[in-house]
Amino acid sequence: MSSTEITGDSKAIVTNQPGIHEKLAEIVAKHIEHPSQKPIQAHTQQAFDEMDAIVQSFSGPVILDSCCGVGQSTRLLAKQNPNALVIGVDKSAHRITRNVDDVKRDDGEGIVDNYHLVRADLNDFYRLVVAAKWPVDKHYILYPNPWPKAKHVQRRWHGSAVFPQIIAVGNEIILRSNWQLYLQEFQVAAGVMDFFGSISKVNDEQPLTPFEAKYQASGQVCWQLTIAKN
Ligand SMILES: C[S@@+](CC[C@H](N)C(=O)[O-])C[C@H]1O[C@@H](n2cnc3c(N)ncnc32)[C@H](O)[C@@H]1O
């Protein structure tokens, strides 16, 4: 989305949940005790294998941009971290064409080429990243789908079976949302695994993603949870 397409009509989250989901700690404990046994889908395995070859031959810091959508944040992070290898992952074919490495644009300040966009399902991809011990420094999850109905708590990342692997990726985890409760829940879920973080308002000069731009244009507050592991 270009800035001219950004409209200020984004609705604030509506939820039937008065606070942290009452079953959250129980759900996280279940997922720690019973890791997902689901087979890895072939398309994600293939996408991972291609990236794994690149990561294993790279010696600097790796940044993972999960749910990267069209990859705007992936590109910005690559520009801000020229020594890092930045990998953006999204499952949507509409948003990503797998390994579109050849469409690296020159915005007048030189071509940014230290990033890759990958189409893959993170429910599988995270498990492969953990098994391969990728040296991820920063792990971004920017504006994940909120699933605000209480009955959909297990569709939120902290309620999903892959949450223990999500937490295992990155020295630092940076999560953003326009729904503060999502971040508070993620914070509580991380606490179950003995990782602690803090929540603050986002006030970057330049929006990191199209969703962030849209929420800000609608006058909504965007929040960030930062979990630093060491
Ligand atoms: C609300 S959008 C945010 C996109 C982008 N981060 C932004 O802020 O503009 C959420 C994104 O998460 C992606 N997503 C949801 N579930 C996913 C999964 N299991 N694996 C990979 N991507 C997923 C969707 O395809 C969508 O692009």
Tab-separated table of C-alpha atoms and ligand atoms in Angstrom:
chain	number	residue	atom	x	y	z
A	1	MET	CA	0.000	0.000	0.000
A	2	SER	CA	1.409	3.425	-0.834
A	3	SER	CA	0.882	6.363	1.499
A	4	THR	CA	-1.698	7.838	-0.862
A	5	GLU	CA	-3.910	4.780	-0.363
A	6	ILE	CA	-3.892	5.001	3.416
A	7	THR	CA	-7.326	5.847	4.716
A	8	GLY	CA	-8.260	6.922	8.210
A	9	ASP	CA	-11.348	4.758	8.570
A	10	SER	CA	-9.899	1.774	10.402
A	11	LYS	CA	-12.244	0.610	13.180
A	12	ALA	CA	-10.952	0.078	16.691
A	13	ILE	CA	-10.965	-3.528	17.928
A	14	VAL	CA	-14.254	-4.753	19.363
A	15	THR	CA	-14.016	-7.719	21.726
A	16	ASN	CA	-16.278	-9.631	24.085
A	17	GLN	CA	-13.307	-10.239	26.381
A	18	PRO	CA	-13.190	-8.050	29.512
A	19	GLY	CA	-9.500	-8.796	30.181
A	20	ILE	CA	-6.817	-11.477	29.785
A	21	HIS	CA	-8.469	-14.706	28.592
A	22	GLU	CA	-9.229	-16.788	31.673
A	23	LYS	CA	-7.858	-19.990	30.123
A	24	LEU	CA	-4.649	-18.475	28.727
A	25	ALA	CA	-2.149	-19.854	31.265
A	26	GLU	CA	-3.758	-23.301	30.975
A	27	ILE	CA	-3.561	-23.200	27.167
A	28	VAL	CA	0.125	-22.185	27.203
A	29	ALA	CA	0.955	-24.920	29.727
A	30	LYS	CA	-0.780	-27.479	27.497
A	31	HIS	CA	1.279	-26.385	24.492
A	32	ILE	CA	4.532	-26.535	26.472
A	33	GLU	CA	3.729	-30.044	27.617
A	34	HIS	CA	2.448	-31.340	24.278
A	35	PRO	CA	4.472	-29.894	21.370
A	36	SER	CA	2.706	-29.878	18.012
A	37	GLN	CA	3.151	-33.129	16.083
A	38	LYS	CA	1.487	-31.821	12.919
A	39	PRO	CA	3.416	-32.697	9.763
A	40	ILE	CA	5.249	-29.804	8.104
A	41	GLN	CA	3.567	-28.769	4.846
A	42	ALA	CA	5.720	-29.316	1.757
A	43	HIS	CA	5.590	-25.713	0.519
A	44	THR	CA	6.807	-24.374	3.851
A	45	GLN	CA	9.554	-27.003	4.081
A	46	GLN	CA	10.777	-26.022	0.623
A	47	ALA	CA	10.671	-22.291	1.378
A	48	PHE	CA	12.507	-22.917	4.648
A	49	ASP	CA	15.202	-25.052	2.989
A	50	GLU	CA	15.964	-22.258	0.524
A	51	MET	CA	16.288	-19.719	3.336
A	52	ASP	CA	18.191	-22.108	5.560
A	53	ALA	CA	20.955	-22.418	2.964
A	54	ILE	CA	21.289	-18.616	2.945
A	55	VAL	CA	21.170	-18.293	6.737
A	56	GLN	CA	23.740	-21.057	7.298
A	57	SER	CA	26.226	-19.335	4.996
A	58	PHE	CA	25.684	-15.905	6.589
A	59	SER	CA	27.790	-14.830	9.540
A	60	GLY	CA	26.030	-11.655	10.805
A	61	PRO	CA	22.823	-11.105	12.768
A	62	VAL	CA	19.530	-12.457	11.411
A	63	ILE	CA	16.283	-10.506	11.811
A	64	LEU	CA	12.965	-12.318	11.390
A	65	ASP	CA	9.917	-10.282	10.329
A	66	SER	CA	6.972	-12.623	10.905
A	67	CYS	CA	3.594	-11.852	9.290
A	68	CYS	CA	5.379	-9.297	7.117
A	69	GLY	CA	2.431	-8.742	4.741
A	70	VAL	CA	3.725	-6.929	1.672
A	71	GLY	CA	7.210	-6.721	3.195
A	72	GLN	CA	7.445	-2.977	3.791
A	73	SER	CA	8.796	-3.530	7.311
A	74	THR	CA	11.215	-6.180	6.051
A	75	ARG	CA	12.701	-3.715	3.629
A	76	LEU	CA	12.823	-0.870	6.174
A	77	LEU	CA	14.491	-3.106	8.754
A	78	ALA	CA	17.022	-4.189	6.127
A	79	LYS	CA	17.785	-0.567	5.376
A	80	GLN	CA	18.128	0.295	9.082
A	81	ASN	CA	20.322	-2.774	9.714
A	82	PRO	CA	22.683	-2.993	6.738
A	83	ASN	CA	24.834	-5.664	8.424
A	84	ALA	CA	21.902	-7.956	9.108
A	85	LEU	CA	20.113	-10.517	7.001
A	86	VAL	CA	16.382	-9.759	7.240
A	87	ILE	CA	13.818	-12.447	6.426
A	88	GLY	CA	10.144	-11.576	6.034
A	89	VAL	CA	7.626	-14.417	6.198
A	90	ASP	CA	3.935	-14.352	5.305
A	91	LYS	CA	1.530	-17.082	4.280
A	92	SER	CA	-0.448	-14.931	1.906
A	93	ALA	CA	0.157	-15.430	-1.777
A	94	HIS	CA	-1.592	-12.132	-2.407
A	95	ARG	CA	0.917	-10.323	-0.279
A	96	ILE	CA	4.071	-12.188	-1.142
A	97	THR	CA	5.462	-13.886	-4.175
A	98	ARG	CA	7.954	-16.304	-2.772
A	99	ASN	CA	11.549	-15.128	-2.990
A	100	VAL	CA	10.795	-11.973	-4.897
A	101	ASP	CA	14.415	-11.026	-4.505
A	102	ASP	CA	14.634	-9.455	-7.904
A	103	VAL	CA	12.157	-6.662	-7.156
A	104	LYS	CA	14.449	-4.760	-4.858
A	105	ARG	CA	13.669	-1.151	-5.468
A	106	ASP	CA	16.080	1.731	-5.590
A	107	ASP	CA	14.434	4.571	-3.674
A	108	GLY	CA	17.159	7.023	-4.619
A	109	GLU	CA	19.386	6.025	-1.710
A	110	GLY	CA	20.703	2.855	-3.274
A	111	ILE	CA	19.290	-0.647	-3.525
A	112	VAL	CA	18.578	-2.443	-0.260
A	113	ASP	CA	19.310	-6.088	-0.901
A	114	ASN	CA	19.996	-7.655	2.496
A	115	TYR	CA	16.485	-9.095	2.811
A	116	HIS	CA	14.325	-11.918	1.517
A	117	LEU	CA	10.543	-12.354	1.421
A	118	VAL	CA	9.255	-15.870	1.883
A	119	ARG	CA	5.794	-17.316	1.498
A	120	ALA	CA	5.320	-19.874	4.249
A	121	ASP	CA	3.015	-20.876	7.092
A	122	LEU	CA	4.582	-19.754	10.351
A	123	ASN	CA	2.896	-22.587	12.258
A	124	ASP	CA	5.413	-24.812	10.476
A	125	PHE	CA	8.187	-22.323	9.735
A	126	TYR	CA	8.827	-21.494	13.424
A	127	ARG	CA	9.340	-25.165	14.257
A	128	LEU	CA	11.911	-25.455	11.471
A	129	VAL	CA	13.721	-22.271	12.593
A	130	VAL	CA	14.033	-23.620	16.144
A	131	ALA	CA	15.179	-27.064	14.987
A	132	ALA	CA	17.836	-25.469	12.742
A	133	LYS	CA	18.928	-23.101	15.558
A	134	TRP	CA	18.847	-19.966	13.423
A	135	PRO	CA	20.838	-17.208	15.150
A	136	VAL	CA	17.956	-14.718	15.220
A	137	ASP	CA	18.827	-11.473	16.963
A	138	LYS	CA	15.544	-9.579	16.593
A	139	HIS	CA	12.191	-11.233	16.016
A	140	TYR	CA	9.397	-8.919	14.857
A	141	ILE	CA	5.686	-9.759	14.787
A	142	LEU	CA	3.978	-6.604	13.555
A	143	TYR	CA	0.193	-6.332	13.725
A	144	PRO	CA	-0.735	-10.026	13.781
A	145	ASN	CA	-4.377	-10.825	13.099
A	146	PRO	CA	-6.072	-10.084	16.453
A	147	TRP	CA	-8.873	-12.685	16.525
A	148	PRO	CA	-10.717	-10.556	19.132
A	149	LYS	CA	-13.544	-12.991	19.943
A	150	ALA	CA	-12.834	-14.879	23.180
A	151	LYS	CA	-13.594	-18.231	21.510
A	152	HIS	CA	-10.772	-17.607	19.034
A	153	VAL	CA	-8.023	-17.219	21.638
A	154	GLN	CA	-6.144	-20.231	20.252
A	155	ARG	CA	-5.850	-18.486	16.887
A	156	ARG	CA	-3.815	-15.701	18.528
A	157	TRP	CA	-0.088	-16.479	18.440
A	158	HIS	CA	0.181	-16.797	22.240
A	159	GLY	CA	-2.740	-19.258	22.237
A	160	SER	CA	-1.351	-21.341	19.392
A	161	ALA	CA	0.426	-24.679	19.621
A	162	VAL	CA	3.575	-23.099	18.202
A	163	PHE	CA	3.881	-20.473	20.974
A	164	PRO	CA	6.793	-22.236	22.767
A	165	GLN	CA	8.755	-22.120	19.494
A	166	ILE	CA	7.770	-18.476	18.864
A	167	ILE	CA	9.222	-17.551	22.247
A	168	ALA	CA	12.376	-19.531	21.507
A	169	VAL	CA	13.190	-17.407	18.434
A	170	GLY	CA	15.263	-14.234	18.863
A	171	ASN	CA	17.305	-12.489	21.546
A	172	GLU	CA	14.634	-9.833	21.429
A	173	ILE	CA	10.972	-10.153	20.448
A	174	ILE	CA	9.143	-7.047	19.226
A	175	LEU	CA	5.395	-7.302	18.835
A	176	ARG	CA	3.104	-4.482	17.744
A	177	SER	CA	-0.687	-4.199	17.780
A	178	ASN	CA	-3.464	-1.635	17.928
A	179	TRP	CA	-5.101	-3.939	20.504
A	180	GLN	CA	-3.290	-3.535	23.798
A	181	LEU	CA	-4.938	-6.636	25.267
A	182	TYR	CA	-3.265	-8.794	22.595
A	183	LEU	CA	0.121	-7.607	23.826
A	184	GLN	CA	-0.859	-7.977	27.480
A	185	GLU	CA	-1.886	-11.557	26.805
A	186	PHE	CA	1.331	-12.298	24.921
A	187	GLN	CA	3.230	-10.801	27.866
A	188	VAL	CA	1.389	-13.064	30.324
A	189	ALA	CA	1.944	-16.102	28.097
A	190	ALA	CA	5.680	-15.313	27.836
A	191	GLY	CA	5.761	-15.010	31.619
A	192	VAL	CA	4.548	-18.608	31.872
A	193	MET	CA	7.821	-19.466	30.096
A	194	ASP	CA	9.843	-17.109	32.320
A	195	PHE	CA	10.348	-14.359	29.761
A	196	PHE	CA	9.315	-10.843	30.668
A	197	GLY	CA	8.684	-7.728	28.642
A	198	SER	CA	7.285	-4.219	28.729
A	199	ILE	CA	4.616	-2.432	26.732
A	200	SER	CA	4.933	1.111	25.394
A	201	LYS	CA	3.291	3.348	22.815
A	202	VAL	CA	4.731	3.355	19.312
A	203	ASN	CA	5.879	6.802	18.299
A	204	ASP	CA	8.174	6.234	15.336
A	205	GLU	CA	8.337	9.082	12.855
A	206	GLN	CA	7.826	6.730	9.939
A	207	PRO	CA	5.246	3.922	10.179
A	208	LEU	CA	6.955	0.550	9.945
A	209	THR	CA	4.071	-1.173	8.160
A	210	PRO	CA	0.954	-0.368	6.101
A	211	PHE	CA	-1.286	-1.507	8.981
A	212	GLU	CA	0.528	0.812	11.371
A	213	ALA	CA	0.043	3.698	8.941
A	214	LYS	CA	-3.653	2.856	8.627
A	215	TYR	CA	-4.239	2.704	12.383
A	216	GLN	CA	-2.356	5.924	12.995
A	217	ALA	CA	-4.295	7.674	10.232
A	218	SER	CA	-7.476	6.571	12.065
A	219	GLY	CA	-6.253	8.132	15.306
A	220	GLN	CA	-5.684	4.760	16.996
A	221	VAL	CA	-2.824	4.179	19.410
A	222	CYS	CA	-0.341	1.523	18.336
A	223	TRP	CA	1.407	-0.446	21.070
A	224	GLN	CA	4.687	-2.323	21.263
A	225	LEU	CA	5.657	-5.207	23.516
A	226	THR	CA	9.408	-5.726	23.801
A	227	ILE	CA	10.771	-8.900	25.341
A	228	ALA	CA	14.546	-8.808	25.744
A	229	LYS	CA	15.893	-12.176	26.772
A	230	ASN	CA	19.346	-11.162	27.937
B	1	LIG	C1	-2.899	-7.760	9.853
B	1	LIG	S1	-1.748	-8.344	8.693
B	1	LIG	C2	-0.298	-7.394	9.085
B	1	LIG	C3	0.699	-7.350	7.960
B	1	LIG	C4	1.916	-6.431	8.216
B	1	LIG	N1	2.730	-6.889	9.306
B	1	LIG	C5	1.483	-4.998	8.464
B	1	LIG	O1	1.537	-4.574	9.621
B	1	LIG	O2	1.122	-4.321	7.501
B	1	LIG	C6	-1.366	-9.949	9.338
B	1	LIG	C7	-0.545	-10.804	8.396
B	1	LIG	O3	-0.265	-12.048	9.035
B	1	LIG	C8	-0.221	-13.047	8.033
B	1	LIG	N2	-0.378	-14.370	8.661
B	1	LIG	C9	-1.434	-14.778	9.416
B	1	LIG	N3	-1.262	-16.059	9.796
B	1	LIG	C10	-0.074	-16.471	9.269
B	1	LIG	C11	0.650	-17.703	9.286
B	1	LIG	N4	0.171	-18.778	9.914
B	1	LIG	N5	1.819	-17.771	8.631
B	1	LIG	C12	2.309	-16.687	7.970
B	1	LIG	N6	1.659	-15.499	7.910
B	1	LIG	C13	0.486	-15.393	8.541
B	1	LIG	C14	-1.351	-12.659	7.101
B	1	LIG	O4	-1.226	-13.254	5.817
B	1	LIG	C15	-1.236	-11.134	7.077
B	1	LIG	O5	-0.422	-10.691	6.008
